[in-house]
PDB file of C-alpha atoms in Angstrom:
ATOM      1  CA  MET A1368     148.466  59.128  92.235  1.00 55.00           C
ATOM      2  CA  ASP A1369     148.829  60.285  88.617  1.00 67.00           C
ATOM      3  CA  LEU A1370     150.835  57.293  87.862  1.00 64.00           C
ATOM      4  CA  LEU A1371     148.002  55.229  89.126  1.00 65.00           C
ATOM      5  CA  THR A1372     145.669  56.340  87.048  1.00 74.00           C
ATOM      6  CA  ASN A1373     147.673  56.513  83.770  1.00 76.00           C
ATOM      7  CA  ALA A1374     149.376  53.372  83.842  1.00 81.00           C
ATOM      8  CA  PHE A1375     146.542  51.073  85.279  1.00 83.00           C
ATOM      9  CA  PRO A1376     145.252  50.732  82.497  1.00 88.00           C
ATOM     10  CA  MET A1377     147.425  49.524  81.333  1.00 90.00           C
ATOM     11  CA  LEU A1378     148.799  47.329  83.667  1.00 89.00           C
ATOM     12  CA  LEU A1379     145.609  45.586  83.645  1.00 91.00           C
ATOM     13  CA  ARG A1380     146.398  44.422  79.926  1.00 93.00           C
ATOM     14  CA  GLY A1381     149.611  42.858  81.470  1.00 94.00           C
ATOM     15  CA  PHE A1382     147.111  41.580  84.223  1.00 94.00           C
ATOM     16  CA  GLY A1383     144.581  39.473  82.011  1.00 95.00           C
ATOM     17  CA  VAL A1384     147.566  38.760  79.773  1.00 96.00           C
ATOM     18  CA  THR A1385     149.377  36.710  83.064  1.00 96.00           C
ATOM     19  CA  ILE A1386     146.262  35.147  84.305  1.00 96.00           C
ATOM     20  CA  LEU A1387     146.424  33.747  80.416  1.00 96.00           C
ATOM     21  CA  LEU A1388     149.333  32.629  80.612  1.00 97.00           C
ATOM     22  CA  GLY A1389     149.152  31.155  84.048  1.00 97.00           C
ATOM     23  CA  VAL A1390     145.687  29.032  83.728  1.00 97.00           C
ATOM     24  CA  ALA A1391     146.617  27.918  79.852  1.00 97.00           C
ATOM     25  CA  SER A1392     149.822  26.931  81.390  1.00 98.00           C
ATOM     26  CA  PHE A1393     148.851  25.013  84.743  1.00 97.00           C
ATOM     27  CA  VAL A1394     145.408  23.615  83.298  1.00 97.00           C
ATOM     28  CA  LEU A1395     147.766  21.843  79.954  1.00 98.00           C
ATOM     29  CA  GLY A1396     150.699  21.386  82.206  1.00 97.00           C
ATOM     30  CA  SER A1397     148.361  18.745  84.797  1.00 96.00           C
ATOM     31  CA  VAL A1398     147.246  17.082  81.708  1.00 96.00           C
ATOM     32  CA  LEU A1399     151.006  16.772  80.479  1.00 97.00           C
ATOM     33  CA  GLY A1400     151.257  15.925  84.156  1.00 96.00           C
ATOM     34  CA  ALA A1401     148.830  13.048  85.058  1.00 93.00           C
ATOM     35  CA  LEU A1402     150.282  11.124  81.598  1.00 95.00           C
ATOM     36  CA  ILE A1403     153.640  11.057  82.455  1.00 97.00           C
ATOM     37  CA  ALA A1404     152.813  10.392  86.409  1.00 95.00           C
ATOM     38  CA  LEU A1405     151.090   7.026  84.941  1.00 92.00           C
ATOM     39  CA  ALA A1406     153.821   6.243  82.802  1.00 95.00           C
ATOM     40  CA  ARG A1407     156.078   6.560  85.913  1.00 93.00           C
ATOM     41  CA  ILE A1408     154.193   3.989  87.772  1.00 90.00           C
ATOM     42  CA  SER A1409     153.598   2.125  84.976  1.00 89.00           C
ATOM     43  CA  ARG A1410     155.242  -1.537  84.734  1.00 88.00           C
ATOM     44  CA  ILE A1411     156.424  -0.662  80.713  1.00 92.00           C
ATOM     45  CA  ARG A1412     159.976  -0.299  81.430  1.00 94.00           C
ATOM     46  CA  VAL A1413     160.939   2.047  77.741  1.00 96.00           C
ATOM     47  CA  LEU A1414     157.942   4.726  79.368  1.00 95.00           C
ATOM     48  CA  ARG A1415     159.305   4.827  83.226  1.00 95.00           C
ATOM     49  CA  ALA A1416     162.706   5.698  81.514  1.00 96.00           C
ATOM     50  CA  VAL A1417     161.344   8.440  79.164  1.00 97.00           C
ATOM     51  CA  ALA A1418     159.007   9.663  82.121  1.00 97.00           C
ATOM     52  CA  ILE A1419     161.845   9.874  84.655  1.00 96.00           C
ATOM     53  CA  THR A1420     164.221  11.694  81.730  1.00 97.00           C
ATOM     54  CA  TYR A1421     161.608  13.985  81.265  1.00 97.00           C
ATOM     55  CA  VAL A1422     161.206  15.080  84.984  1.00 97.00           C
ATOM     56  CA  SER A1423     165.157  15.287  85.177  1.00 97.00           C
ATOM     57  CA  VAL A1424     165.716  17.445  82.453  1.00 97.00           C
ATOM     58  CA  PHE A1425     162.863  19.886  82.927  1.00 97.00           C
ATOM     59  CA  ARG A1426     163.173  20.182  86.697  1.00 96.00           C
ATOM     60  CA  GLY A1427     166.791  20.338  86.440  1.00 97.00           C
ATOM     61  CA  THR A1428     167.800  22.869  83.853  1.00 97.00           C
ATOM     62  CA  PRO A1429     166.103  26.657  84.280  1.00 97.00           C
ATOM     63  CA  LEU A1430     162.952  27.798  83.044  1.00 97.00           C
ATOM     64  CA  LEU A1431     164.220  30.962  81.589  1.00 96.00           C
ATOM     65  CA  ILE A1432     166.499  28.767  79.755  1.00 97.00           C
ATOM     66  CA  GLN A1433     163.882  27.013  78.505  1.00 97.00           C
ATOM     67  CA  ILE A1434     162.050  29.818  77.676  1.00 97.00           C
ATOM     68  CA  MET A1435     164.310  30.851  75.630  1.00 96.00           C
ATOM     69  CA  VAL A1436     165.540  27.430  73.617  1.00 96.00           C
ATOM     70  CA  ILE A1437     161.571  27.241  72.688  1.00 97.00           C
ATOM     71  CA  TYR A1438     161.798  31.066  71.268  1.00 96.00           C
ATOM     72  CA  PHE A1439     164.720  31.516  70.000  1.00 96.00           C
ATOM     73  CA  GLY A1440     166.228  27.936  69.319  1.00 95.00           C
ATOM     74  CA  LEU A1441     163.144  26.242  67.788  1.00 95.00           C
ATOM     75  CA  PRO A1442     163.896  29.014  64.619  1.00 94.00           C
ATOM     76  CA  GLN A1443     166.762  27.137  63.706  1.00 94.00           C
ATOM     77  CA  LEU A1444     164.635  23.836  63.409  1.00 93.00           C
ATOM     78  CA  GLY A1445     162.287  25.463  61.185  1.00 93.00           C
ATOM     79  CA  VAL A1446     159.520  25.815  64.273  1.00 94.00           C
ATOM     80  CA  GLN A1447     158.449  29.729  64.510  1.00 92.00           C
ATOM     81  CA  LEU A1448     156.257  30.564  67.497  1.00 95.00           C
ATOM     82  CA  GLU A1449     155.001  33.860  68.401  1.00 95.00           C
ATOM     83  CA  PRO A1450     155.471  34.945  72.226  1.00 95.00           C
ATOM     84  CA  ILE A1451     152.645  34.466  73.764  1.00 96.00           C
ATOM     85  CA  PRO A1452     152.464  30.217  72.483  1.00 96.00           C
ATOM     86  CA  SER A1453     156.188  29.763  73.093  1.00 96.00           C
ATOM     87  CA  ALA A1454     156.166  31.423  77.014  1.00 97.00           C
ATOM     88  CA  ILE A1455     152.239  28.779  77.708  1.00 97.00           C
ATOM     89  CA  LEU A1456     154.715  25.799  75.670  1.00 97.00           C
ATOM     90  CA  ALA A1457     158.160  26.543  78.032  1.00 97.00           C
ATOM     91  CA  LEU A1458     155.427  26.698  81.021  1.00 98.00           C
ATOM     92  CA  THR A1459     153.329  24.428  80.185  1.00 98.00           C
ATOM     93  CA  LEU A1460     156.674  21.747  79.771  1.00 98.00           C
ATOM     94  CA  PHE A1461     158.337  22.963  83.246  1.00 97.00           C
ATOM     95  CA  SER A1462     155.135  22.723  85.235  1.00 97.00           C
ATOM     96  CA  ALA A1463     154.278  19.433  83.749  1.00 97.00           C
ATOM     97  CA  ALA A1464     157.271  17.900  85.297  1.00 97.00           C
ATOM     98  CA  TYR A1465     156.432  19.255  88.675  1.00 97.00           C
ATOM     99  CA  LEU A1466     153.072  18.105  88.765  1.00 97.00           C
ATOM    100  CA  SER A1467     153.364  14.490  87.809  1.00 96.00           C
ATOM    101  CA  GLU A1468     155.657  13.872  90.921  1.00 95.00           C
ATOM    102  CA  ASN A1469     152.427  16.208  92.703  1.00 95.00           C
ATOM    103  CA  PHE A1470     150.118  13.404  91.389  1.00 94.00           C
ATOM    104  CA  ARG A1471     152.235  10.370  91.936  1.00 93.00           C
ATOM    105  CA  GLY A1472     153.231  11.340  95.151  1.00 92.00           C
ATOM    106  CA  GLY A1473     149.259  11.124  95.371  1.00 91.00           C
ATOM    107  CA  ILE A1474     148.627   8.223  94.134  1.00 87.00           C
ATOM    108  CA  LEU A1475     151.395   6.024  95.577  1.00 88.00           C
ATOM    109  CA  GLY A1476     149.741   8.119  98.671  1.00 88.00           C
ATOM    110  CA  VAL A1477     146.785   5.594  98.430  1.00 84.00           C
ATOM    111  CA  ASP A1478     146.706   2.275 100.467  1.00 82.00           C
ATOM    112  CA  LYS A1479     147.560  -0.383  98.649  1.00 79.00           C
ATOM    113  CA  GLY A1480     144.404  -2.136 100.855  1.00 78.00           C
ATOM    114  CA  GLN A1481     142.334  -0.400  98.343  1.00 73.00           C
ATOM    115  CA  TRP A1482     143.924  -2.010  95.567  1.00 73.00           C
ATOM    116  CA  GLU A1483     143.663  -5.081  96.560  1.00 75.00           C
ATOM    117  CA  ALA A1484     140.138  -5.086  97.797  1.00 78.00           C
ATOM    118  CA  ALA A1485     138.561  -4.199  94.315  1.00 76.00           C
ATOM    119  CA  SER A1486     140.812  -6.934  93.012  1.00 76.00           C
ATOM    120  CA  SER A1487     139.401  -9.493  95.814  1.00 79.00           C
ATOM    121  CA  ILE A1488     136.047  -8.156  93.964  1.00 79.00           C
ATOM    122  CA  GLY A1489     136.453  -9.299  90.478  1.00 77.00           C
ATOM    123  CA  MET A1490     136.553  -5.022  89.208  1.00 81.00           C
ATOM    124  CA  PRO A1491     139.291  -4.090  86.860  1.00 79.00           C
ATOM    125  CA  TYR A1492     142.339  -2.303  87.228  1.00 74.00           C
ATOM    126  CA  GLY A1493     140.916   0.449  84.751  1.00 75.00           C
ATOM    127  CA  ARG A1494     137.965   0.883  87.104  1.00 79.00           C
ATOM    128  CA  THR A1495     139.822   0.592  90.101  1.00 80.00           C
ATOM    129  CA  PHE A1496     141.832   3.439  89.465  1.00 77.00           C
ATOM    130  CA  ARG A1497     139.530   5.638  88.188  1.00 78.00           C
ATOM    131  CA  ARG A1498     136.655   5.249  90.932  1.00 79.00           C
ATOM    132  CA  ILE A1499     138.693   4.545  93.819  1.00 80.00           C
ATOM    133  CA  VAL A1500     142.092   5.541  93.623  1.00 81.00           C
ATOM    134  CA  PHE A1501     142.440   8.449  91.408  1.00 81.00           C
ATOM    135  CA  PRO A1502     139.275  10.431  93.527  1.00 82.00           C
ATOM    136  CA  GLN A1503     141.309  10.066  96.945  1.00 85.00           C
ATOM    137  CA  ALA A1504     145.156  10.529  95.539  1.00 86.00           C
ATOM    138  CA  ILE A1505     143.813  13.838  93.762  1.00 85.00           C
ATOM    139  CA  ARG A1506     143.215  14.957  97.725  1.00 87.00           C
ATOM    140  CA  ILE A1507     146.147  13.931  98.284  1.00 90.00           C
ATOM    141  CA  ALA A1508     147.790  15.981  95.600  1.00 91.00           C
ATOM    142  CA  THR A1509     145.688  19.316  95.608  1.00 91.00           C
ATOM    143  CA  PRO A1510     148.256  21.243  98.376  1.00 91.00           C
ATOM    144  CA  ALA A1511     151.163  19.940  96.337  1.00 94.00           C
ATOM    145  CA  VAL A1512     148.996  21.031  93.301  1.00 94.00           C
ATOM    146  CA  GLY A1513     147.827  24.458  94.545  1.00 93.00           C
ATOM    147  CA  GLY A1514     151.091  25.140  95.731  1.00 94.00           C
ATOM    148  CA  ARG A1515     152.498  24.127  91.998  1.00 95.00           C
ATOM    149  CA  PHE A1516     149.962  26.924  90.800  1.00 96.00           C
ATOM    150  CA  ILE A1517     150.643  29.587  93.134  1.00 95.00           C
ATOM    151  CA  ALA A1518     154.309  29.358  91.735  1.00 95.00           C
ATOM    152  CA  LEU A1519     153.110  28.616  88.080  1.00 96.00           C
ATOM    153  CA  MET A1520     151.756  32.197  88.186  1.00 96.00           C
ATOM    154  CA  LYS A1521     154.636  34.295  89.872  1.00 95.00           C
ATOM    155  CA  ASP A1522     156.807  32.471  87.207  1.00 96.00           C
ATOM    156  CA  THR A1523     154.955  33.898  84.473  1.00 96.00           C
ATOM    157  CA  SER A1524     156.987  37.045  85.204  1.00 95.00           C
ATOM    158  CA  LEU A1525     159.860  34.982  82.824  1.00 96.00           C
ATOM    159  CA  ALA A1526     158.196  35.507  79.705  1.00 96.00           C
ATOM    160  CA  SER A1527     159.170  39.352  79.924  1.00 94.00           C
ATOM    161  CA  ALA A1528     162.524  37.759  78.622  1.00 93.00           C
ATOM    162  CA  VAL A1529     160.881  37.372  75.131  1.00 93.00           C
ATOM    163  CA  THR A1530     158.743  40.184  75.094  1.00 90.00           C
ATOM    164  CA  VAL A1531     155.793  38.733  76.103  1.00 95.00           C
ATOM    165  CA  VAL A1532     153.349  42.183  77.684  1.00 92.00           C
ATOM    166  CA  GLU A1533     152.372  40.811  80.599  1.00 94.00           C
ATOM    167  CA  LEU A1534     152.429  42.663  84.081  1.00 94.00           C
ATOM    168  CA  THR A1535     156.160  42.329  84.952  1.00 94.00           C
ATOM    169  CA  ARG A1536     156.730  43.427  81.463  1.00 94.00           C
ATOM    170  CA  VAL A1537     154.468  46.794  81.597  1.00 93.00           C
ATOM    171  CA  ALA A1538     155.870  47.721  85.007  1.00 93.00           C
ATOM    172  CA  GLU A1539     159.102  48.080  83.932  1.00 92.00           C
ATOM    173  CA  SER A1540     157.923  49.900  80.372  1.00 91.00           C
ATOM    174  CA  VAL A1541     155.855  52.045  83.195  1.00 90.00           C
ATOM    175  CA  GLY A1542     159.105  52.558  85.028  1.00 89.00           C
ATOM    176  CA  ASN A1543     161.033  53.339  81.639  1.00 89.00           C
ATOM    177  CA  ALA A1544     158.673  55.920  80.743  1.00 86.00           C
ATOM    178  CA  SER A1545     157.999  57.776  84.041  1.00 84.00           C
ATOM    179  CA  PHE A1546     161.312  56.731  86.028  1.00 87.00           C
ATOM    180  CA  ARG A1547     158.908  56.029  88.908  1.00 86.00           C
ATOM    181  CA  TYR A1548     160.121  52.355  89.108  1.00 90.00           C
ATOM    182  CA  MET A1549     159.353  51.938  92.639  1.00 91.00           C
ATOM    183  CA  GLU A1550     156.168  52.585  92.351  1.00 88.00           C
ATOM    184  CA  ALA A1551     155.400  51.006  89.174  1.00 90.00           C
ATOM    185  CA  PHE A1552     157.123  47.502  90.298  1.00 93.00           C
ATOM    186  CA  LEU A1553     155.196  48.066  93.624  1.00 92.00           C
ATOM    187  CA  LEU A1554     151.898  47.968  91.473  1.00 91.00           C
ATOM    188  CA  ALA A1555     152.922  44.703  90.044  1.00 93.00           C
ATOM    189  CA  GLY A1556     153.631  43.119  93.328  1.00 94.00           C
ATOM    190  CA  ALA A1557     150.309  44.140  94.613  1.00 94.00           C
ATOM    191  CA  MET A1558     148.643  42.861  91.497  1.00 94.00           C
ATOM    192  CA  TYR A1559     150.955  39.526  91.823  1.00 95.00           C
ATOM    193  CA  TRP A1560     149.818  39.027  95.998  1.00 96.00           C
ATOM    194  CA  LEU A1561     146.122  39.622  94.850  1.00 95.00           C
ATOM    195  CA  ILE A1562     146.382  37.064  92.024  1.00 94.00           C
ATOM    196  CA  ASN A1563     148.146  34.517  94.330  1.00 94.00           C
ATOM    197  CA  THR A1564     145.548  34.893  98.138  1.00 95.00           C
ATOM    198  CA  VAL A1565     142.615  34.749  95.712  1.00 94.00           C
ATOM    199  CA  LEU A1566     144.405  31.414  94.515  1.00 94.00           C
ATOM    200  CA  SER A1567     145.429  30.349  98.213  1.00 93.00           C
ATOM    201  CA  VAL A1568     142.416  31.410  98.922  1.00 94.00           C
ATOM    202  CA  GLY A1569     140.444  28.844  96.685  1.00 93.00           C
ATOM    203  CA  GLN A1570     142.793  26.162  97.554  1.00 91.00           C
ATOM    204  CA  GLY A1571     142.145  26.245 100.976  1.00 89.00           C
ATOM    205  CA  MET A1572     138.376  26.089  99.888  1.00 89.00           C
ATOM    206  CA  LEU A1573     138.777  23.089  98.239  1.00 87.00           C
ATOM    207  CA  GLU A1574     141.010  21.305 100.261  1.00 84.00           C
ATOM    208  CA  LYS A1575     138.100  21.653 103.116  1.00 85.00           C
ATOM    209  CA  ARG A1576     135.473  20.251 100.524  1.00 84.00           C
ATOM    210  CA  LEU A1577     137.309  17.486  99.764  1.00 76.00           C
ATOM    211  CA  GLY A1578     138.269  16.791 103.349  1.00 72.00           C
ATOM    212  CA  ARG A1579     134.481  16.483 103.805  1.00 68.00           C
ATOM    213  CA  ALA A1580     133.996  14.048 100.834  1.00 59.00           C
ATOM    214  CA  TYR A1581     136.155  11.665 102.101  1.00 59.00           C
TER     215      TYR A1581
END
């Protein structure tokens, strides 16, 4: 009980950093992922090739390696980033590769008849995508995107490898100071579980709302 009392403020600060890393990376990764998804379905061959290569590289290499390259490797090229921006950048690039496939699957999941119907009444391509295809694609992609967000929150623990004082790093510090690693990491695990439970409930509510809307 004394460990909980003494360590809780530190764990709470680490919890806040974890939330920051996860939310910032998810928002930025969603924007980048949407652009990559559009490039994947583009008729421009060069854009498709670039998007395919991006997805292959970032899905085919470990996130920890990507974090290390950005934090330790970029300074050799004259780019120096602090630990938190480095972690956010790595998490963003990594999550964008997966989210792009989620979004692309959602877009391709919309019936082609929707495009044809819009075209038959003279609706431009851009307006068709914004008003008809995109809303349906989001509904289709929501379960996969929600799952990726939950996974991303857990992936933030790897930021501790580059000295980001997030939840896992704080739990390790508490364990080193008290030699009570079991309690420290169980507390951290409970806080991760709380984050992901809230996200799971929110995802379920969003899916029901989108289902009613359509």
